[in-house]
Amino acid sequence: MPAGGVILVNTVVRSCPIVVEGVTLYADLVVINLREFDVILGMDWLARNHALVDCQTKEVAVEVNGQMKTVIVGERKVIPNCLISAVTAFNLIKEGCEAYLASVHDTTKVSPGVLEVPVVREFPDVFPEELPGLPPHREVDFEIETIPGAAPISIAPYRMAPSELKEFKEAVRRVAR
C-alpha cells in the first residue's frame, strides 16, 4: 500500500482477459476493495507484456504476436507555440513588423441550455420555467443619493515595483506619441 500498510488478500483471478484498443491482454488480478480504481496494472504486468512506456508521448506499447503495438495513449495537452505575450507583440510592432488584429468567435459551439446547468437542475423551485410575475412593490425604493457636480473619488492605483512602473510609464509614453 502507498501508506505502508498491509492488506490481507484471499482472492486472485489468474489470466483475466483485459481488452485495450481491440487488443486482448492477460493479467493476474489481485482483488482489493479500492474506490478510486478499477484495475491497477503493475510492473509484473508491464514486464510480462514487454511494455515500453514513453513518458514523452504518453504512450504504452506492448508486444502482440511478436510485434510492438501501442495500446494505451494518455491525454495530451497541446500547447500552441505560436502564442506570444502582449509585450513581445508590442516590441515586434515597434521594430517594424506588420500586425493584424482579429476577433475570432466559435460560431459552431453551442452554449448549454438553462436546464443543462447542474445548479438549475438541482433547484427547480428557484429557477421555474415560467416566472410568476414581477417582484412585489417595496415600501422603500432603493436609491443612492449623489451630490450634483461631485467628482469621483480619486484612489491611487495598486502599487508597482519600480521596474514595473518604469516599464509602464515608458509604454504609456510610446503609445502617447
PDB file of C-alpha atoms in Angstrom:
ATOM      1  CA  MET A   1       0.000   0.000   0.000  1.00  0.00           C
ATOM      2  CA  PRO A   2       1.207   3.551  -0.624  1.00  0.00           C
ATOM      3  CA  ALA A   3       0.835   4.416   3.066  1.00  0.00           C
ATOM      4  CA  GLY A   4       2.995   1.446   4.023  1.00  0.00           C
ATOM      5  CA  GLY A   5       0.122  -0.608   5.445  1.00  0.00           C
ATOM      6  CA  VAL A   6      -0.544  -4.296   4.863  1.00  0.00           C
ATOM      7  CA  ILE A   7      -3.685  -5.753   3.284  1.00  0.00           C
ATOM      8  CA  LEU A   8      -4.619  -9.412   3.501  1.00  0.00           C
ATOM      9  CA  VAL A   9      -5.779 -10.782   0.147  1.00  0.00           C
ATOM     10  CA  ASN A  10      -7.574 -14.078  -0.336  1.00  0.00           C
ATOM     11  CA  THR A  11      -8.704 -13.843  -3.992  1.00  0.00           C
ATOM     12  CA  VAL A  12      -6.553 -13.830  -7.142  1.00  0.00           C
ATOM     13  CA  VAL A  13      -8.042 -14.041 -10.637  1.00  0.00           C
ATOM     14  CA  ARG A  14      -5.472 -15.708 -12.906  1.00  0.00           C
ATOM     15  CA  SER A  15      -5.128 -14.864 -16.623  1.00  0.00           C
ATOM     16  CA  CYS A  16      -8.012 -12.412 -16.630  1.00  0.00           C
ATOM     17  CA  PRO A  17      -8.522 -11.036 -20.164  1.00  0.00           C
ATOM     18  CA  ILE A  18      -8.261  -7.258 -20.487  1.00  0.00           C
ATOM     19  CA  VAL A  19      -9.210  -5.719 -23.835  1.00  0.00           C
ATOM     20  CA  VAL A  20      -7.475  -2.427 -24.626  1.00  0.00           C
ATOM     21  CA  GLU A  21      -7.898  -0.793 -28.064  1.00  0.00           C
ATOM     22  CA  GLY A  22      -9.050  -4.129 -29.502  1.00  0.00           C
ATOM     23  CA  VAL A  23      -6.011  -5.982 -28.149  1.00  0.00           C
ATOM     24  CA  THR A  24      -6.635  -8.727 -25.595  1.00  0.00           C
ATOM     25  CA  LEU A  25      -4.008  -8.859 -22.865  1.00  0.00           C
ATOM     26  CA  TYR A  26      -3.997 -11.102 -19.800  1.00  0.00           C
ATOM     27  CA  ALA A  27      -3.261 -10.200 -16.209  1.00  0.00           C
ATOM     28  CA  ASP A  28      -3.310 -11.888 -12.823  1.00  0.00           C
ATOM     29  CA  LEU A  29      -5.596  -9.654 -10.776  1.00  0.00           C
ATOM     30  CA  VAL A  30      -5.494  -9.425  -7.001  1.00  0.00           C
ATOM     31  CA  VAL A  31      -8.949  -8.461  -5.701  1.00  0.00           C
ATOM     32  CA  ILE A  32      -8.734  -5.452  -3.376  1.00  0.00           C
ATOM     33  CA  ASN A  33     -11.566  -3.108  -2.424  1.00  0.00           C
ATOM     34  CA  LEU A  34     -10.422   0.198  -3.964  1.00  0.00           C
ATOM     35  CA  ARG A  35     -12.880   3.007  -4.570  1.00  0.00           C
ATOM     36  CA  GLU A  36     -10.759   5.113  -6.917  1.00  0.00           C
ATOM     37  CA  PHE A  37      -9.526   2.480  -9.375  1.00  0.00           C
ATOM     38  CA  ASP A  38     -10.979  -0.453 -11.276  1.00  0.00           C
ATOM     39  CA  VAL A  39      -7.635  -2.090 -12.126  1.00  0.00           C
ATOM     40  CA  ILE A  40      -4.017  -1.302 -11.355  1.00  0.00           C
ATOM     41  CA  LEU A  41      -1.554  -2.917 -13.748  1.00  0.00           C
ATOM     42  CA  GLY A  42       1.860  -3.057 -12.113  1.00  0.00           C
ATOM     43  CA  MET A  43       5.457  -3.758 -13.028  1.00  0.00           C
ATOM     44  CA  ASP A  44       4.898  -7.518 -13.292  1.00  0.00           C
ATOM     45  CA  TRP A  45       2.222  -6.963 -15.979  1.00  0.00           C
ATOM     46  CA  LEU A  46       4.428  -4.448 -17.824  1.00  0.00           C
ATOM     47  CA  ALA A  47       7.365  -6.887 -17.795  1.00  0.00           C
ATOM     48  CA  ARG A  48       5.251  -9.897 -18.859  1.00  0.00           C
ATOM     49  CA  ASN A  49       3.915  -7.947 -21.860  1.00  0.00           C
ATOM     50  CA  HIS A  50       7.325  -6.446 -22.745  1.00  0.00           C
ATOM     51  CA  ALA A  51       5.793  -2.993 -22.371  1.00  0.00           C
ATOM     52  CA  LEU A  52       7.590   0.137 -23.467  1.00  0.00           C
ATOM     53  CA  VAL A  53       6.455   3.240 -21.607  1.00  0.00           C
ATOM     54  CA  ASP A  54       7.158   6.504 -23.449  1.00  0.00           C
ATOM     55  CA  CYS A  55       6.600   9.326 -20.978  1.00  0.00           C
ATOM     56  CA  GLN A  56       7.290  11.996 -23.617  1.00  0.00           C
ATOM     57  CA  THR A  57       4.446  10.921 -25.926  1.00  0.00           C
ATOM     58  CA  LYS A  58       2.347   9.433 -23.092  1.00  0.00           C
ATOM     59  CA  GLU A  59       2.065   6.072 -24.845  1.00  0.00           C
ATOM     60  CA  VAL A  60       2.412   2.471 -23.711  1.00  0.00           C
ATOM     61  CA  ALA A  61       3.300  -0.108 -26.349  1.00  0.00           C
ATOM     62  CA  VAL A  62       3.104  -3.847 -25.663  1.00  0.00           C
ATOM     63  CA  GLU A  63       4.249  -6.877 -27.608  1.00  0.00           C
ATOM     64  CA  VAL A  64       1.407  -8.561 -29.509  1.00  0.00           C
ATOM     65  CA  ASN A  65       2.265 -11.607 -31.655  1.00  0.00           C
ATOM     66  CA  GLY A  66       5.945 -10.659 -31.643  1.00  0.00           C
ATOM     67  CA  GLN A  67       5.344  -7.042 -32.730  1.00  0.00           C
ATOM     68  CA  MET A  68       5.100  -3.884 -30.679  1.00  0.00           C
ATOM     69  CA  LYS A  69       1.669  -2.253 -30.722  1.00  0.00           C
ATOM     70  CA  THR A  70       0.627   0.980 -28.996  1.00  0.00           C
ATOM     71  CA  VAL A  71      -2.374   0.175 -26.856  1.00  0.00           C
ATOM     72  CA  ILE A  72      -2.579   2.972 -24.319  1.00  0.00           C
ATOM     73  CA  VAL A  73      -2.418   6.644 -25.236  1.00  0.00           C
ATOM     74  CA  GLY A  74      -2.678   9.153 -22.423  1.00  0.00           C
ATOM     75  CA  GLU A  75      -4.206  12.615 -22.599  1.00  0.00           C
ATOM     76  CA  ARG A  76      -2.003  15.087 -24.407  1.00  0.00           C
ATOM     77  CA  LYS A  77      -2.105  18.789 -23.734  1.00  0.00           C
ATOM     78  CA  VAL A  78      -1.388  20.644 -26.925  1.00  0.00           C
ATOM     79  CA  ILE A  79       0.388  23.841 -26.066  1.00  0.00           C
ATOM     80  CA  PRO A  80       0.494  26.100 -29.083  1.00  0.00           C
ATOM     81  CA  ASN A  81       3.963  27.506 -29.628  1.00  0.00           C
ATOM     82  CA  CYS A  82       2.649  30.344 -31.773  1.00  0.00           C
ATOM     83  CA  LEU A  83       1.455  32.415 -28.809  1.00  0.00           C
ATOM     84  CA  ILE A  84       3.437  35.462 -27.749  1.00  0.00           C
ATOM     85  CA  SER A  85       2.892  37.900 -24.927  1.00  0.00           C
ATOM     86  CA  ALA A  86       1.460  41.367 -25.430  1.00  0.00           C
ATOM     87  CA  VAL A  87       4.819  42.914 -24.516  1.00  0.00           C
ATOM     88  CA  THR A  88       6.609  40.795 -27.134  1.00  0.00           C
ATOM     89  CA  ALA A  89       3.988  41.704 -29.733  1.00  0.00           C
ATOM     90  CA  PHE A  90       4.333  45.384 -28.843  1.00  0.00           C
ATOM     91  CA  ASN A  91       8.122  45.206 -29.236  1.00  0.00           C
ATOM     92  CA  LEU A  92       7.837  43.402 -32.589  1.00  0.00           C
ATOM     93  CA  ILE A  93       5.443  46.070 -33.878  1.00  0.00           C
ATOM     94  CA  LYS A  94       7.833  48.748 -32.628  1.00  0.00           C
ATOM     95  CA  GLU A  95      10.620  47.103 -34.645  1.00  0.00           C
ATOM     96  CA  GLY A  96       8.526  47.397 -37.799  1.00  0.00           C
ATOM     97  CA  CYS A  97       6.774  44.027 -38.021  1.00  0.00           C
ATOM     98  CA  GLU A  98       3.302  44.003 -39.553  1.00  0.00           C
ATOM     99  CA  ALA A  99       0.444  43.300 -37.183  1.00  0.00           C
ATOM    100  CA  TYR A 100      -3.177  42.358 -37.725  1.00  0.00           C
ATOM    101  CA  LEU A 101      -5.918  42.336 -35.128  1.00  0.00           C
ATOM    102  CA  ALA A 102      -8.584  39.669 -35.463  1.00  0.00           C
ATOM    103  CA  SER A 103     -11.502  38.903 -33.205  1.00  0.00           C
ATOM    104  CA  VAL A 104     -12.360  35.220 -33.573  1.00  0.00           C
ATOM    105  CA  HIS A 105     -15.571  33.660 -32.279  1.00  0.00           C
ATOM    106  CA  ASP A 106     -16.503  29.979 -32.481  1.00  0.00           C
ATOM    107  CA  THR A 107     -19.941  30.042 -34.085  1.00  0.00           C
ATOM    108  CA  THR A 108     -20.249  26.255 -34.074  1.00  0.00           C
ATOM    109  CA  LYS A 109     -20.016  25.973 -30.295  1.00  0.00           C
ATOM    110  CA  VAL A 110     -23.459  25.533 -28.810  1.00  0.00           C
ATOM    111  CA  SER A 111     -23.917  27.110 -25.414  1.00  0.00           C
ATOM    112  CA  PRO A 112     -25.576  24.817 -22.888  1.00  0.00           C
ATOM    113  CA  GLY A 113     -29.261  25.289 -22.265  1.00  0.00           C
ATOM    114  CA  VAL A 114     -30.500  26.527 -18.928  1.00  0.00           C
ATOM    115  CA  LEU A 115     -31.680  23.054 -17.923  1.00  0.00           C
ATOM    116  CA  GLU A 116     -28.210  21.610 -18.610  1.00  0.00           C
ATOM    117  CA  VAL A 117     -26.646  23.674 -15.817  1.00  0.00           C
ATOM    118  CA  PRO A 118     -26.336  21.404 -12.741  1.00  0.00           C
ATOM    119  CA  VAL A 119     -27.372  24.096 -10.234  1.00  0.00           C
ATOM    120  CA  VAL A 120     -30.550  24.867 -12.195  1.00  0.00           C
ATOM    121  CA  ARG A 121     -31.473  21.172 -12.264  1.00  0.00           C
ATOM    122  CA  GLU A 122     -30.739  20.837  -8.555  1.00  0.00           C
ATOM    123  CA  PHE A 123     -33.023  23.713  -7.523  1.00  0.00           C
ATOM    124  CA  PRO A 124     -36.049  23.703  -9.870  1.00  0.00           C
ATOM    125  CA  ASP A 125     -38.160  25.709  -7.401  1.00  0.00           C
ATOM    126  CA  VAL A 126     -35.675  28.597  -7.555  1.00  0.00           C
ATOM    127  CA  PHE A 127     -35.452  28.502 -11.370  1.00  0.00           C
ATOM    128  CA  PRO A 128     -39.018  27.861 -12.622  1.00  0.00           C
ATOM    129  CA  GLU A 129     -39.640  27.622 -16.374  1.00  0.00           C
ATOM    130  CA  GLU A 130     -42.322  30.333 -16.193  1.00  0.00           C
ATOM    131  CA  LEU A 131     -41.690  33.354 -13.999  1.00  0.00           C
ATOM    132  CA  PRO A 132     -44.557  34.019 -11.559  1.00  0.00           C
ATOM    133  CA  GLY A 133     -44.527  37.744 -12.373  1.00  0.00           C
ATOM    134  CA  LEU A 134     -42.809  40.932 -11.310  1.00  0.00           C
ATOM    135  CA  PRO A 135     -41.434  41.179  -7.785  1.00  0.00           C
ATOM    136  CA  PRO A 136     -43.745  42.798  -5.219  1.00  0.00           C
ATOM    137  CA  HIS A 137     -43.602  46.572  -4.686  1.00  0.00           C
ATOM    138  CA  ARG A 138     -41.307  47.548  -1.816  1.00  0.00           C
ATOM    139  CA  GLU A 139     -42.138  50.153   0.813  1.00  0.00           C
ATOM    140  CA  VAL A 140     -38.802  51.895   0.298  1.00  0.00           C
ATOM    141  CA  ASP A 141     -37.327  52.326  -3.174  1.00  0.00           C
ATOM    142  CA  PHE A 142     -33.605  51.720  -3.412  1.00  0.00           C
ATOM    143  CA  GLU A 143     -31.616  54.807  -4.331  1.00  0.00           C
ATOM    144  CA  ILE A 144     -28.151  56.234  -3.994  1.00  0.00           C
ATOM    145  CA  GLU A 145     -28.094  59.936  -3.291  1.00  0.00           C
ATOM    146  CA  THR A 146     -25.446  61.888  -5.170  1.00  0.00           C
ATOM    147  CA  ILE A 147     -24.219  65.438  -4.843  1.00  0.00           C
ATOM    148  CA  PRO A 148     -24.573  67.370  -8.116  1.00  0.00           C
ATOM    149  CA  GLY A 149     -21.191  68.274  -9.639  1.00  0.00           C
ATOM    150  CA  ALA A 150     -19.232  65.976  -7.303  1.00  0.00           C
ATOM    151  CA  ALA A 151     -16.120  64.360  -8.817  1.00  0.00           C
ATOM    152  CA  PRO A 152     -15.418  60.644  -8.457  1.00  0.00           C
ATOM    153  CA  ILE A 153     -13.273  59.653  -5.522  1.00  0.00           C
ATOM    154  CA  SER A 154      -9.639  59.528  -6.598  1.00  0.00           C
ATOM    155  CA  ILE A 155      -7.923  56.385  -5.374  1.00  0.00           C
ATOM    156  CA  ALA A 156      -4.301  55.687  -6.269  1.00  0.00           C
ATOM    157  CA  PRO A 157      -3.798  52.567  -8.400  1.00  0.00           C
ATOM    158  CA  TYR A 158      -2.220  49.498  -6.875  1.00  0.00           C
ATOM    159  CA  ARG A 159       1.479  49.739  -6.134  1.00  0.00           C
ATOM    160  CA  MET A 160       4.006  48.561  -8.709  1.00  0.00           C
ATOM    161  CA  ALA A 161       7.608  47.585  -8.347  1.00  0.00           C
ATOM    162  CA  PRO A 162       9.930  50.385  -9.535  1.00  0.00           C
ATOM    163  CA  SER A 163      10.971  48.365 -12.595  1.00  0.00           C
ATOM    164  CA  GLU A 164       7.313  47.700 -13.490  1.00  0.00           C
ATOM    165  CA  LEU A 165       6.432  51.376 -13.011  1.00  0.00           C
ATOM    166  CA  LYS A 166       9.330  52.453 -15.249  1.00  0.00           C
ATOM    167  CA  GLU A 167       8.264  49.988 -17.970  1.00  0.00           C
ATOM    168  CA  PHE A 168       4.618  51.094 -17.650  1.00  0.00           C
ATOM    169  CA  LYS A 169       5.491  54.799 -17.944  1.00  0.00           C
ATOM    170  CA  GLU A 170       7.696  54.071 -20.966  1.00  0.00           C
ATOM    171  CA  ALA A 171       4.876  52.118 -22.646  1.00  0.00           C
ATOM    172  CA  VAL A 172       2.411  54.970 -21.981  1.00  0.00           C
ATOM    173  CA  ARG A 173       4.922  57.482 -23.380  1.00  0.00           C
ATOM    174  CA  ARG A 174       5.402  55.380 -26.558  1.00  0.00           C
ATOM    175  CA  VAL A 175       1.659  54.991 -27.074  1.00  0.00           C
ATOM    176  CA  ALA A 176       1.034  58.711 -26.463  1.00  0.00           C
ATOM    177  CA  ARG A 177       3.395  59.691 -29.314  1.00  0.00           C
TER     178      ARG A 177
END
